[in-house]
mmCIF file of C-alpha atoms and ligand atoms in Angstrom:
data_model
loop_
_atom_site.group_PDB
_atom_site.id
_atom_site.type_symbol
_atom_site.label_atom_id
_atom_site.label_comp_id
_atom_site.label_asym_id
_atom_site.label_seq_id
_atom_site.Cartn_x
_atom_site.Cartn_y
_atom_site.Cartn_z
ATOM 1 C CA UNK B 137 152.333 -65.171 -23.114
ATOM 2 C CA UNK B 138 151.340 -66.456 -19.885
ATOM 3 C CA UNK B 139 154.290 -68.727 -19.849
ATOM 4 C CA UNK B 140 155.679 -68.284 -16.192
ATOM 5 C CA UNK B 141 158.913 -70.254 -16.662
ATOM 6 C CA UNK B 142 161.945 -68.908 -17.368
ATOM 7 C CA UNK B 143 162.807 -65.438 -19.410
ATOM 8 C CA UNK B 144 159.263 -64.090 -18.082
ATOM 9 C CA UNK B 145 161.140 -61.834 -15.217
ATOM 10 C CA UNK B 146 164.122 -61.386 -17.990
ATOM 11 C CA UNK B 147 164.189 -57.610 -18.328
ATOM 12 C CA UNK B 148 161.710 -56.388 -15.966
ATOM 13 C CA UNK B 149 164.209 -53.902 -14.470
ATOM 14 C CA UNK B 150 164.693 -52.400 -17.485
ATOM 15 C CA UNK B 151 163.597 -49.175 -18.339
ATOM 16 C CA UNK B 152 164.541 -49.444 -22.355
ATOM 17 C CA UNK B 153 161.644 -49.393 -24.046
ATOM 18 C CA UNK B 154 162.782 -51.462 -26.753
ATOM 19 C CA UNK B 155 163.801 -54.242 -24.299
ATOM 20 C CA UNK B 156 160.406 -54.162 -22.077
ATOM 21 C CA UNK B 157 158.327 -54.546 -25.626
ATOM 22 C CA UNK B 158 160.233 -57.760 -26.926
ATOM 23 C CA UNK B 159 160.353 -58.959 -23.426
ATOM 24 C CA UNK B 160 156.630 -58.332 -22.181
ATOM 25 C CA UNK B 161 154.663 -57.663 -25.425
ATOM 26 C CA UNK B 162 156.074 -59.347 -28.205
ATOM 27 C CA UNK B 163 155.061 -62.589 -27.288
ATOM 28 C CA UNK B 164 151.407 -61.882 -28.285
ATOM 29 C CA UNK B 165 152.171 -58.544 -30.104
ATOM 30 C CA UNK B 166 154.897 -59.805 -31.901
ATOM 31 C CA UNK B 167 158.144 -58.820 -32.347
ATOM 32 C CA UNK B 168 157.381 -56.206 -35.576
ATOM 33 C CA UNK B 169 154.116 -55.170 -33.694
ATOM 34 C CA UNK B 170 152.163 -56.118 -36.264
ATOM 35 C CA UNK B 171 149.509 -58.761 -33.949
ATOM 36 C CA UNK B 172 148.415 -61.440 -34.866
ATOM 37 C CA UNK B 173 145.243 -64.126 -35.381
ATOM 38 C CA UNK B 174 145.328 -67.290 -34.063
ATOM 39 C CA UNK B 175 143.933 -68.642 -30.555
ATOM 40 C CA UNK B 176 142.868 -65.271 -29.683
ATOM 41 C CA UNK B 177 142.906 -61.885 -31.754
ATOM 42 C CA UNK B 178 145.964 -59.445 -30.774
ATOM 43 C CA UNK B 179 145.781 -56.391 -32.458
ATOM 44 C CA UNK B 180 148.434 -54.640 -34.229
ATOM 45 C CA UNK B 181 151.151 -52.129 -32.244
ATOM 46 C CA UNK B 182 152.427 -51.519 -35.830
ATOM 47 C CA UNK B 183 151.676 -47.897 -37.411
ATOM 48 C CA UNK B 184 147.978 -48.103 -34.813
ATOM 49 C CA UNK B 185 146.318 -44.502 -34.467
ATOM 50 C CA UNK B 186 145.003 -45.562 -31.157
ATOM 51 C CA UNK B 187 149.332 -44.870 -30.108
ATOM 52 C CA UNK B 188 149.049 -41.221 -31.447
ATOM 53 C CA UNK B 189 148.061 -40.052 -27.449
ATOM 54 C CA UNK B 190 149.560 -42.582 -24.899
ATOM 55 C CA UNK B 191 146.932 -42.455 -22.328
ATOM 56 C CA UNK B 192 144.920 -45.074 -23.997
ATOM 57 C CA UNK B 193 147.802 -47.583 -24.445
ATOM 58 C CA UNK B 194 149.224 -46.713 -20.283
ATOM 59 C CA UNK B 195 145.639 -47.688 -19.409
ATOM 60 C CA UNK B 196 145.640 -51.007 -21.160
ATOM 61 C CA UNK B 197 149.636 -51.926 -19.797
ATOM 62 C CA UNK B 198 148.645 -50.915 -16.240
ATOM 63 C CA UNK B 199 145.137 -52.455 -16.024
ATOM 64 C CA UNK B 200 144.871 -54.713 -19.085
ATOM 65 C CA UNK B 201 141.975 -55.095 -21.407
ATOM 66 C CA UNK B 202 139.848 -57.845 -22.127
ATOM 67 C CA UNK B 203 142.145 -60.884 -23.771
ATOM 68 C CA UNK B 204 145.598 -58.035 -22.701
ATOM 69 C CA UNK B 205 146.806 -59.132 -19.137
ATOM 70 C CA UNK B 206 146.958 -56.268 -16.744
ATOM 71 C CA UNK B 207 151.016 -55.395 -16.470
ATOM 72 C CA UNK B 208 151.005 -52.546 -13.975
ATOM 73 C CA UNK B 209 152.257 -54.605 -11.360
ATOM 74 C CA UNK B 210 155.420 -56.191 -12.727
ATOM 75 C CA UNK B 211 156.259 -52.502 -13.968
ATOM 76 C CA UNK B 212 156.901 -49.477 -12.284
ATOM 77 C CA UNK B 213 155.870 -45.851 -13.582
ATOM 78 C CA UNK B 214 159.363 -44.961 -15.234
ATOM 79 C CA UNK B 215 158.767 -48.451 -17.114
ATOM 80 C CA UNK B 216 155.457 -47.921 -18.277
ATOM 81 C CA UNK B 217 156.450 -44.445 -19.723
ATOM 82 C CA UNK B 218 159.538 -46.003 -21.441
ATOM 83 C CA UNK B 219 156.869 -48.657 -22.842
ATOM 84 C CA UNK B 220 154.660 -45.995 -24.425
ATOM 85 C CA UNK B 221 157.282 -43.721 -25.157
ATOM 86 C CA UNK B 222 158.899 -46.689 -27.261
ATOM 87 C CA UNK B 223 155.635 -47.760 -29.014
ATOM 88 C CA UNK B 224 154.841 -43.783 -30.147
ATOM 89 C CA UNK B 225 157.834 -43.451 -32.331
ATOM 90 C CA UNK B 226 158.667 -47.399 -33.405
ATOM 91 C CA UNK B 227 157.406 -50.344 -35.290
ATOM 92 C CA UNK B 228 155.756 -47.729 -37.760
ATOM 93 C CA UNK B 229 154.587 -45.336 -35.237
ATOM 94 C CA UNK B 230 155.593 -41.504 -36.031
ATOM 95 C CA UNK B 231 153.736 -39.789 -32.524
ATOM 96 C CA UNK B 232 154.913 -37.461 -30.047
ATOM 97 C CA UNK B 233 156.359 -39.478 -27.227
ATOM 98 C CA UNK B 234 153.175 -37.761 -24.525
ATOM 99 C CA UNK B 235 153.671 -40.566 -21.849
ATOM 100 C CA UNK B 236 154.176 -39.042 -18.142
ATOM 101 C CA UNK B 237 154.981 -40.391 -14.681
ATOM 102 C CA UNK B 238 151.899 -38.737 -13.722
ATOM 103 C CA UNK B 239 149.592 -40.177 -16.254
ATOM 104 C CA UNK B 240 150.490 -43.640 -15.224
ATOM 105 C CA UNK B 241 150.281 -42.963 -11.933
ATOM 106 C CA UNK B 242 146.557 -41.830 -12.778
ATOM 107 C CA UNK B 243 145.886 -44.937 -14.600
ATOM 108 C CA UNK B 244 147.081 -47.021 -11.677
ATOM 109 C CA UNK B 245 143.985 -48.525 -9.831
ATOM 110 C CA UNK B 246 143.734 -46.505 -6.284
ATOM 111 C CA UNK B 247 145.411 -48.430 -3.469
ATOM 112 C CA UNK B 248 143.560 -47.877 -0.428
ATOM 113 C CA UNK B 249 145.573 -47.043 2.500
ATOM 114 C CA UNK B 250 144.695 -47.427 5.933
ATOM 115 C CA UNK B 251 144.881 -44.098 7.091
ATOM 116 C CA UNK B 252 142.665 -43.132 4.344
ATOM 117 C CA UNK B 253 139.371 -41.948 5.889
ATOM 118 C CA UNK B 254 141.788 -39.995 8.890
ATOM 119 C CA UNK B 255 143.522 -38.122 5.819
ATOM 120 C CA UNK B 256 140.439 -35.666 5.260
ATOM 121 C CA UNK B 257 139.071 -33.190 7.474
HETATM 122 C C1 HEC M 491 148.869 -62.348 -23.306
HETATM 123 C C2 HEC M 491 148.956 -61.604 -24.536
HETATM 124 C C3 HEC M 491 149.299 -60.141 -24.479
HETATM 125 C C4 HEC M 491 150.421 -59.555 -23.937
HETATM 126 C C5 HEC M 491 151.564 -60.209 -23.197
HETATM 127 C C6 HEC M 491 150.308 -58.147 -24.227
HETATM 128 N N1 HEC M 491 149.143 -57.890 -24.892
HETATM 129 FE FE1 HEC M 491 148.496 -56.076 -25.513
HETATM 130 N N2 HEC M 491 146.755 -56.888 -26.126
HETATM 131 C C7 HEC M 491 146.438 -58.231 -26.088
HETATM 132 C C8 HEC M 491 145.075 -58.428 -26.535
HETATM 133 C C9 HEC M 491 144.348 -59.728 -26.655
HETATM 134 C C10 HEC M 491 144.573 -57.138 -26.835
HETATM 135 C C11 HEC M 491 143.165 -56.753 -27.299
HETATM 136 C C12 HEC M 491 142.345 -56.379 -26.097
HETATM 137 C C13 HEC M 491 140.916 -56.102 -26.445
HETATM 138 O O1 HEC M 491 140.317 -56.913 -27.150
HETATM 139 O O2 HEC M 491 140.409 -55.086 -25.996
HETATM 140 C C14 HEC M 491 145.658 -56.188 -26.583
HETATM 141 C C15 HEC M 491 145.575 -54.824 -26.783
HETATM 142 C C16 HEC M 491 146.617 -53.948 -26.650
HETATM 143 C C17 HEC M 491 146.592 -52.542 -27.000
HETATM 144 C C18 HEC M 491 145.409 -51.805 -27.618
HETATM 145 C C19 HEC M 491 145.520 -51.875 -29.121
HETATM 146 C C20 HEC M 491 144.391 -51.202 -29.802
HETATM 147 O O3 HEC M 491 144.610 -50.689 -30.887
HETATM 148 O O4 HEC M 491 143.276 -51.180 -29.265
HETATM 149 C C21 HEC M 491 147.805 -52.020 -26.707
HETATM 150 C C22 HEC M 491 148.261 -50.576 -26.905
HETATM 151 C C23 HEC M 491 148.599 -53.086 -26.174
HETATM 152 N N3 HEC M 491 147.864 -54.239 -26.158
HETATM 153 C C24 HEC M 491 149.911 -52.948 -25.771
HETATM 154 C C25 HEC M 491 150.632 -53.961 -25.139
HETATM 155 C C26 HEC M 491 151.939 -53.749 -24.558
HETATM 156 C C27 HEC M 491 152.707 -52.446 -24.606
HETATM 157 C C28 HEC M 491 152.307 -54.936 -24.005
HETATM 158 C C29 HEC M 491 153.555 -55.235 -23.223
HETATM 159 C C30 HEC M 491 153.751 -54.396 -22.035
HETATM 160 C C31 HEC M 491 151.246 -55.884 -24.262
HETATM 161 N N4 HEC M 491 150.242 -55.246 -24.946
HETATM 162 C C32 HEC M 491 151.267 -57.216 -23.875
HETATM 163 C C33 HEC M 491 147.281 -59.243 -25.692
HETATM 164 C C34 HEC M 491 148.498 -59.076 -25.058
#
């Protein structure tokens, strides 16, 4: 879904989960989660063990993963949480919601900052 036209920003202030996953993810994820074959390989979202521990699945939305665009910058932490949160208990998916603020924050490439080196003693 690298379609930039119009519907791609639909939704990005969202923080439903539900909402973020038809709007960002379905498009190559499909709506059901359940992937799909064709110009390139997109695996399923639908009842995946990889969801069971959302760390795995924040790193791939924030920094994307080979054929997976990176997301993290059109979404902000609360977003990203929703996201996971969403995928661990839907579309066949029976986890523990695990996602944190913190976590994606972790997963977030650092940002240098230019006061950086002056920050340590
Ligand atoms: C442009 C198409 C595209 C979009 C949009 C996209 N993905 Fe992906 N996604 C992929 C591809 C391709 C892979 C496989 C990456 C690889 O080969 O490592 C993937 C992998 C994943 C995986 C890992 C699955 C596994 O079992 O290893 C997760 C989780 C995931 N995507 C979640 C999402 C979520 C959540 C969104 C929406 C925020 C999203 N993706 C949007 C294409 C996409």
């Amino acid at each position: 879904m690298a379609d930039a036209g119009a519907g791609w920003t639909d939704g990005y202030t969202s923080t439903d989960g539900e909402e973020l996953d038809q709007t960002l993810c379905a498009g190559c994820h499909m709506t059901d989660g359940s992937g799909a074959v064709g110009a390139g390989e997109y695996p399923a979202l639908q009842a995946n063990a990889n969801l069971e521990f959302s760390g795995y699945a924040i790193y791939i939305i924030v920094n994307g993963q080979a054929g997976m665009p990176s997301l993290g910058h059109f979404l902000d932490d609360e977003q990203v949480v929703a996201l996971t949160n969403y995928l661990q208990t839907n579309l066949g998916n029976d986890y523990q919601p695990d996602g944190s603020i913190e976590a994606v924050g972790d997963a977030r490439p650092a940002t240098p900052t230019n006061q950086d080196t002056e920050d340590h003693e």
